[in-house]
Amino acid sequence: ILSPLLVREYGSRMINLHPALLPSFPGIHAAKQAIDAGVKFTGCTVHFVDEGVDSGPIILQAVVPILDADDEDSLLQKIHEEEHRIYPEAIRLISEGKIRIEGRRVLRKP
């Protein structure tokens, strides 16, 4: 968690990778939170940093199914595979100027 002053200065230039489909399961132990909640899908989210906890505008997300046999470790392994795919894609979209923020939404430019 960063200071509000730092976020106000650099927030639109800072991104975070979170192991859940935000806004569900923010904070720590997101995979365990998803299993405990009994949801059938979770995933990962790349989002801009804001003053909240895992609450910034969402850039990209990927969905991961939760199987009956999954525990926190096996689910995190599947989530990490998707994180390795979408994080570089989010960086590419930002560096190429292909997205814009409108309120809470991150939109792709044509």
GROMACS .gro file of C-alpha atoms in nm:
model
  110
    1ILE     CA    1   0.000   0.000   0.000
    2LEU     CA    2   0.146   0.329  -0.114
    3SER     CA    3   0.106   0.678   0.023
    4PRO     CA    4  -0.172   0.888  -0.129
    5LEU     CA    5   0.086   1.153  -0.225
    6LEU     CA    6   0.289   0.901  -0.425
    7VAL     CA    7  -0.021   0.759  -0.593
    8ARG     CA    8  -0.152   1.103  -0.689
    9GLU     CA    9   0.184   1.184  -0.847
   10TYR     CA   10   0.247   0.856  -1.031
   11GLY     CA   11  -0.074   0.647  -1.018
   12SER     CA   12  -0.152   0.658  -1.388
   13ARG     CA   13   0.201   0.530  -1.451
   14MET     CA   14   0.196   0.246  -1.197
   15ILE     CA   15   0.031  -0.089  -1.254
   16ASN     CA   16  -0.029  -0.386  -1.029
   17LEU     CA   17  -0.085  -0.755  -1.096
   18HIS     CA   18  -0.338  -0.923  -0.867
   19PRO     CA   19  -0.424  -1.297  -0.850
   20ALA     CA   20  -0.804  -1.259  -0.869
   21LEU     CA   21  -1.073  -1.114  -1.090
   22LEU     CA   22  -1.106  -0.779  -0.923
   23PRO     CA   23  -1.309  -0.631  -0.767
   24SER     CA   24  -1.357  -0.976  -0.609
   25PHE     CA   25  -1.102  -1.093  -0.351
   26PRO     CA   26  -0.874  -0.791  -0.304
   27GLY     CA   27  -0.582  -0.800  -0.066
   28ILE     CA   28  -0.377  -1.100   0.037
   29HIS     CA   29  -0.451  -1.473  -0.013
   30ALA     CA   30  -0.687  -1.408  -0.304
   31ALA     CA   31  -0.672  -1.769  -0.431
   32LYS     CA   32  -0.765  -1.902  -0.086
   33GLN     CA   33  -1.044  -1.644  -0.063
   34ALA     CA   34  -1.183  -1.769  -0.397
   35ILE     CA   35  -1.170  -2.136  -0.293
   36ASP     CA   36  -1.328  -2.059   0.045
   37ALA     CA   37  -1.606  -1.859  -0.126
   38GLY     CA   38  -1.693  -2.156  -0.346
   39VAL     CA   39  -1.671  -1.968  -0.674
   40LYS     CA   40  -1.613  -2.173  -0.989
   41PHE     CA   41  -1.386  -1.921  -1.160
   42THR     CA   42  -1.117  -1.680  -1.051
   43GLY     CA   43  -0.824  -1.538  -1.243
   44CYS     CA   44  -0.592  -1.243  -1.247
   45THR     CA   45  -0.612  -0.871  -1.306
   46VAL     CA   46  -0.368  -0.606  -1.423
   47HIS     CA   47  -0.485  -0.266  -1.302
   48PHE     CA   48  -0.366   0.087  -1.251
   49VAL     CA   49  -0.272   0.173  -0.894
   50ASP     CA   50  -0.497   0.411  -0.706
   51GLU     CA   51  -0.526   0.507  -0.339
   52GLY     CA   52  -0.731   0.199  -0.249
   53VAL     CA   53  -0.629  -0.163  -0.212
   54ASP     CA   54  -0.653  -0.338  -0.551
   55SER     CA   55  -0.919  -0.091  -0.660
   56GLY     CA   56  -0.768   0.092  -0.958
   57PRO     CA   57  -0.903   0.090  -1.314
   58ILE     CA   58  -0.873  -0.254  -1.473
   59ILE     CA   59  -0.650  -0.291  -1.779
   60LEU     CA   60  -0.673  -0.665  -1.848
   61GLN     CA   61  -0.811  -0.978  -1.684
   62ALA     CA   62  -0.784  -1.351  -1.747
   63VAL     CA   63  -1.021  -1.620  -1.620
   64VAL     CA   64  -0.906  -1.943  -1.452
   65PRO     CA   65  -1.149  -2.226  -1.362
   66ILE     CA   66  -1.142  -2.362  -1.008
   67LEU     CA   67  -1.160  -2.741  -1.009
   68ASP     CA   68  -1.281  -2.952  -0.717
   69ALA     CA   69  -0.929  -3.090  -0.669
   70ASP     CA   70  -0.765  -2.746  -0.656
   71ASP     CA   71  -0.599  -2.624  -0.342
   72GLU     CA   72  -0.441  -2.282  -0.296
   73ASP     CA   73  -0.106  -2.391  -0.445
   74SER     CA   74  -0.247  -2.561  -0.755
   75LEU     CA   75  -0.482  -2.270  -0.819
   76LEU     CA   76  -0.200  -2.018  -0.782
   77GLN     CA   77   0.007  -2.213  -1.034
   78LYS     CA   78  -0.273  -2.182  -1.292
   79ILE     CA   79  -0.320  -1.815  -1.210
   80HIS     CA   80   0.053  -1.747  -1.250
   81GLU     CA   81   0.045  -1.894  -1.602
   82GLU     CA   82  -0.219  -1.638  -1.698
   83GLU     CA   83  -0.037  -1.358  -1.517
   84HIS     CA   84   0.271  -1.428  -1.731
   85ARG     CA   85   0.052  -1.387  -2.039
   86ILE     CA   86  -0.147  -1.073  -1.954
   87TYR     CA   87   0.115  -0.864  -1.771
   88PRO     CA   88   0.341  -0.822  -2.075
   89GLU     CA   89   0.033  -0.754  -2.288
   90ALA     CA   90  -0.076  -0.475  -2.051
   91ILE     CA   91   0.272  -0.323  -2.063
   92ARG     CA   92   0.266  -0.339  -2.443
   93LEU     CA   93  -0.075  -0.167  -2.462
   94ILE     CA   94   0.043   0.110  -2.229
   95SER     CA   95   0.381   0.160  -2.398
   96GLU     CA   96   0.222   0.176  -2.742
   97GLY     CA   97  -0.037   0.429  -2.622
   98LYS     CA   98  -0.325   0.196  -2.709
   99ILE     CA   99  -0.538   0.256  -2.401
  100ARG     CA  100  -0.698   0.549  -2.226
  101ILE     CA  101  -0.861   0.588  -1.886
  102GLU     CA  102  -1.215   0.726  -1.870
  103GLY     CA  103  -1.329   0.741  -1.510
  104ARG     CA  104  -1.299   0.385  -1.380
  105ARG     CA  105  -1.284   0.229  -1.726
  106VAL     CA  106  -0.974   0.151  -1.930
  107LEU     CA  107  -1.062   0.161  -2.299
  108ARG     CA  108  -0.861   0.051  -2.600
  109LYS     CA  109  -0.793   0.314  -2.859
  110PRO     CA  110  -0.879   0.223  -3.218
   0.00000   0.00000   0.00000
